[in-house]
Amino acid sequence: MSAFKSLSRAMVLGLLRDRTAVFFMLIFPLMFLALFGALFQNESAPRSSVIQIGEVAILDDMGAEGFAALGDALEVTRSADREAALEEVSDGDVDAVVWEENGEIQLRYSAADAARAGTVQGLMQSIVQSANVAETGQEPAFTLATERVEDRSVKAIQFLTPGLLGWAVAMGASFMSAFTLVNWRKKRILRRLWLAPIKPSTVISARIGVSLALSFVQVAIFLAIATIPYYGLQLSGSWWLCLPLVACGTMAFMSIGLLIGAWANSDEAANGALQIVIMPMAFLSGSFFPTDDMPSWLNAVSTVMPLKHLNESMMDVLSRGESWGAALPVMGGLLLFTAVVTAIAARLFRWDTA
């Protein structure tokens, strides 16, 4: 027990003395949480701006009540200069220009922003269809009722926190284990431990304990910041399941760090390999943005990445109200991944530099 405490203390002090490591493992991910949480604080969709040229019957007949209903989605201004209006669309200052010509509604938009273009087309198509129905004097045969699945109070922070926390855990666990292994090998600390009357299980237990402690500190800080009123994260009833999930995720990314640390001979090589592995994984696993629109082959690649499953399960227990059914399969998969990668790392392990 004395050896375990001494090794753990040495590892913690080594981490705290390395200000660069503290920054990238603790402060850097929190900067993303604070920045993204502030950027997406207002979850309402931006209004589309349209310039109306001359008289357009379907817009003129809507009246104040009709425009009030569209006020959150569409902003219509009037102009008599069509060429100037089209120039504004081309420059990106407005989203579209609309006018009426021989009973036909003409809509011109820029394809530079596909999302905005799709929104404007959808809104104008809806207005045209409503006007056509009104002209026939008949009630529409079908209507569409839409409502968000999540509670109306759900904010973007509910979706940002799990992904960024998963990325922070992955960074901390993998970088810490890889750099410790490389540095200890370079300084011949591993050889001294090998010759010392200390069991390998004690060294491994100390490394795991320190990594888990760091991950739980990350969880505490992330949730403390995300739940302040400004960001407004609302935790689900089973939010505490993120702790065993983080523990399993820490083990999985520790194994990646051990594999890279066993292979690399220098800090530079370890850092380069970790960046190549962790950063693309973070982007493909939804840590920074949704992955729904990714090509199918990229989605297939992301399904074999542990961070993808960690992020989704963290989302389930933190924001979607899921419980053990969502957490247990992922925890088992992460532990299996840990066992496989650790076995490979053990085959490559060296006590001393080559």
Coordinates of C-alpha atoms in Angstrom, one line a residue, residues 82-290:
R82 CA -34.5 44.3 -58.7
E83 CA -30.9 44.4 -59.9
A84 CA -29.7 45.9 -56.6
A85 CA -31.6 43.3 -54.6
L86 CA -30.1 40.5 -56.7
E87 CA -26.7 42.0 -56.0
E88 CA -27.4 41.9 -52.3
V89 CA -28.3 38.1 -52.6
S90 CA -25.1 37.5 -54.6
D91 CA -23.1 39.3 -51.9
G92 CA -24.7 37.3 -49.1
D93 CA -26.4 40.3 -47.5
V94 CA -29.9 38.8 -47.9
D95 CA -31.1 35.3 -48.5
A96 CA -33.5 35.7 -51.4
V97 CA -35.4 38.1 -53.7
V98 CA -39.1 37.5 -54.7
W99 CA -41.3 39.1 -57.2
E100 CA -44.5 38.3 -59.2
E101 CA -44.4 38.1 -63.0
N102 CA -47.5 37.1 -65.1
G103 CA -49.1 35.4 -62.1
E104 CA -46.0 33.4 -61.3
I105 CA -44.0 33.9 -58.1
Q106 CA -40.3 34.3 -59.0
L107 CA -37.8 33.4 -56.2
R108 CA -34.1 33.9 -56.6
Y109 CA -31.6 32.7 -53.9
S110 CA -27.9 32.0 -53.5
A111 CA -26.7 28.4 -53.2
A112 CA -23.7 29.6 -51.2
D113 CA -25.5 28.7 -48.0
A114 CA -27.5 25.5 -48.6
A115 CA -29.2 25.6 -45.2
R116 CA -30.5 29.1 -45.7
A117 CA -31.5 28.4 -49.3
G118 CA -33.5 25.4 -48.2
T119 CA -35.2 27.3 -45.5
V120 CA -36.3 30.1 -47.8
Q121 CA -37.6 27.7 -50.4
G122 CA -39.5 25.8 -47.8
L123 CA -41.1 28.9 -46.4
M124 CA -42.1 30.4 -49.7
Q125 CA -43.4 27.0 -50.9
S126 CA -45.6 26.9 -47.8
I127 CA -46.9 30.4 -48.4
V128 CA -47.7 29.6 -52.0
Q129 CA -49.5 26.4 -51.1
S130 CA -51.5 28.2 -48.4
A131 CA -52.6 30.8 -50.9
N132 CA -53.6 28.2 -53.4
V133 CA -55.8 26.4 -50.8
A134 CA -57.3 29.8 -49.9
E135 CA -58.2 30.5 -53.5
T136 CA -60.1 27.2 -53.9
G137 CA -62.2 27.9 -50.8
Q138 CA -61.7 24.3 -49.6
E139 CA -60.1 23.0 -46.4
P140 CA -56.9 21.1 -46.9
A141 CA -57.3 17.3 -46.9
F142 CA -54.2 16.8 -44.7
T143 CA -52.4 18.9 -42.2
L144 CA -49.0 18.4 -40.5
A145 CA -48.5 18.8 -36.7
T146 CA -44.9 19.0 -35.6
E147 CA -43.4 19.0 -32.1
R148 CA -39.9 18.4 -30.8
V149 CA -39.4 15.1 -29.0
E150 CA -37.3 16.7 -26.2
D151 CA -38.7 19.0 -23.6
R152 CA -39.1 22.6 -24.8
S153 CA -36.6 23.7 -22.2
V154 CA -33.8 21.6 -23.7
K155 CA -30.8 23.8 -24.8
A156 CA -27.8 23.2 -27.0
I157 CA -25.7 22.6 -23.8
Q158 CA -27.6 19.3 -23.4
F159 CA -26.0 18.0 -26.5
L160 CA -22.6 19.8 -26.2
T161 CA -21.6 18.6 -22.7
P162 CA -21.6 14.8 -23.3
G163 CA -19.5 15.0 -26.4
L164 CA -17.0 17.5 -25.2
L165 CA -16.7 15.6 -21.9
G166 CA -16.1 12.4 -23.7
W167 CA -13.3 14.1 -25.8
A168 CA -11.8 15.5 -22.6
V169 CA -11.7 12.1 -21.0
A170 CA -10.2 10.6 -24.1
M171 CA -7.5 13.3 -24.2
G172 CA -6.6 13.0 -20.6
A173 CA -6.4 9.2 -20.3
S174 CA -4.6 8.6 -23.5
F175 CA -2.0 11.4 -23.3
M176 CA -1.3 10.8 -19.6
S177 CA -0.6 7.1 -20.0
A178 CA 1.4 7.5 -23.2
F179 CA 3.6 10.3 -22.0
T180 CA 4.2 8.6 -18.6
L181 CA 5.4 5.5 -20.3
V182 CA 7.7 7.3 -22.8
N183 CA 9.2 9.6 -20.1
W184 CA 9.7 6.8 -17.6
R185 CA 11.4 4.7 -20.2
K186 CA 13.7 7.6 -21.3
K187 CA 14.6 8.4 -17.7
R188 CA 15.1 4.7 -17.0
I189 CA 12.5 4.8 -14.2
L190 CA 10.9 1.7 -15.7
R191 CA 14.1 -0.2 -15.4
R192 CA 14.5 0.9 -11.8
L193 CA 10.9 -0.2 -11.0
W194 CA 11.6 -3.5 -12.7
L195 CA 14.6 -4.1 -10.4
A196 CA 12.9 -2.7 -7.3
P197 CA 10.8 -4.9 -5.0
I198 CA 7.6 -3.6 -6.4
K199 CA 5.0 -5.7 -8.1
P200 CA 4.0 -4.7 -11.7
S201 CA 0.4 -4.8 -10.5
T202 CA 1.2 -2.0 -8.0
V203 CA 2.5 0.2 -10.8
I204 CA -0.5 -0.5 -13.0
S205 CA -2.9 0.1 -10.2
A206 CA -1.4 3.4 -9.4
R207 CA -1.5 4.5 -13.0
I208 CA -5.2 3.4 -13.3
G209 CA -6.1 5.1 -10.0
V210 CA -4.5 8.5 -11.0
S211 CA -6.2 8.3 -14.5
L212 CA -9.6 7.6 -13.0
A213 CA -9.1 10.4 -10.4
L214 CA -8.3 12.9 -13.3
S215 CA -11.3 11.7 -15.3
F216 CA -13.7 12.2 -12.3
V217 CA -12.2 15.7 -11.7
Q218 CA -13.0 16.4 -15.3
V219 CA -16.6 15.2 -14.9
A220 CA -17.1 17.3 -11.7
I221 CA -15.7 20.5 -13.4
F222 CA -17.6 20.0 -16.6
L223 CA -20.9 19.4 -14.9
A224 CA -20.3 22.3 -12.4
I225 CA -19.8 24.7 -15.2
A226 CA -22.5 23.4 -17.5
T227 CA -25.2 23.5 -14.8
I228 CA -24.7 27.1 -13.9
P229 CA -27.8 29.1 -14.8
Y230 CA -26.1 30.9 -17.8
Y231 CA -25.6 27.5 -19.6
G232 CA -28.5 25.7 -18.0
L233 CA -27.6 22.0 -18.3
Q234 CA -30.5 19.9 -16.9
L235 CA -29.3 16.5 -15.7
S236 CA -31.6 13.5 -16.2
G237 CA -32.5 11.2 -13.3
S238 CA -29.8 8.7 -14.1
W239 CA -27.1 11.2 -14.8
W240 CA -24.8 9.5 -12.2
L241 CA -24.4 6.6 -14.7
C242 CA -21.9 8.9 -16.5
L243 CA -19.4 8.0 -13.7
P244 CA -19.1 4.2 -14.5
L245 CA -19.2 5.1 -18.2
V246 CA -16.3 7.6 -17.8
A247 CA -14.4 4.9 -15.8
C248 CA -14.8 2.4 -18.6
G249 CA -14.0 5.1 -21.2
T250 CA -10.9 6.0 -19.2
M251 CA -9.7 2.4 -19.3
A252 CA -10.3 2.2 -23.0
F253 CA -8.3 5.3 -23.8
M254 CA -5.6 4.4 -21.3
S255 CA -5.1 1.3 -23.4
I256 CA -4.7 3.4 -26.5
G257 CA -2.1 5.5 -24.7
L258 CA -0.3 2.5 -23.5
L259 CA -0.2 1.1 -27.0
I260 CA 1.3 4.3 -28.4
G261 CA 3.6 4.7 -25.4
A262 CA 4.9 1.2 -25.9
W263 CA 5.7 2.0 -29.6
A264 CA 7.0 5.5 -29.4
N265 CA 10.6 6.4 -28.4
S266 CA 10.1 10.1 -27.9
D267 CA 7.5 12.6 -26.7
E268 CA 7.3 14.0 -30.2
A269 CA 6.5 10.7 -31.7
A270 CA 3.9 9.9 -29.0
N271 CA 2.3 13.3 -29.4
G272 CA 2.1 13.0 -33.2
A273 CA 0.6 9.5 -33.0
L274 CA -2.0 10.6 -30.3
Q275 CA -3.1 13.6 -32.4
I276 CA -3.5 11.4 -35.4
V277 CA -5.7 9.0 -33.5
I278 CA -7.7 11.1 -31.0
M279 CA -8.5 14.3 -33.0
P280 CA -10.0 12.6 -36.1
M281 CA -11.9 10.3 -33.7
A282 CA -13.3 13.3 -31.9
F283 CA -14.6 14.8 -35.1
L284 CA -16.1 11.5 -36.4
S285 CA -17.6 10.7 -33.0
G286 CA -19.7 13.8 -32.6
S287 CA -17.7 15.5 -29.9
F288 CA -17.9 18.9 -31.7
F289 CA -20.9 18.7 -34.1
P290 CA -23.6 16.2 -35.1

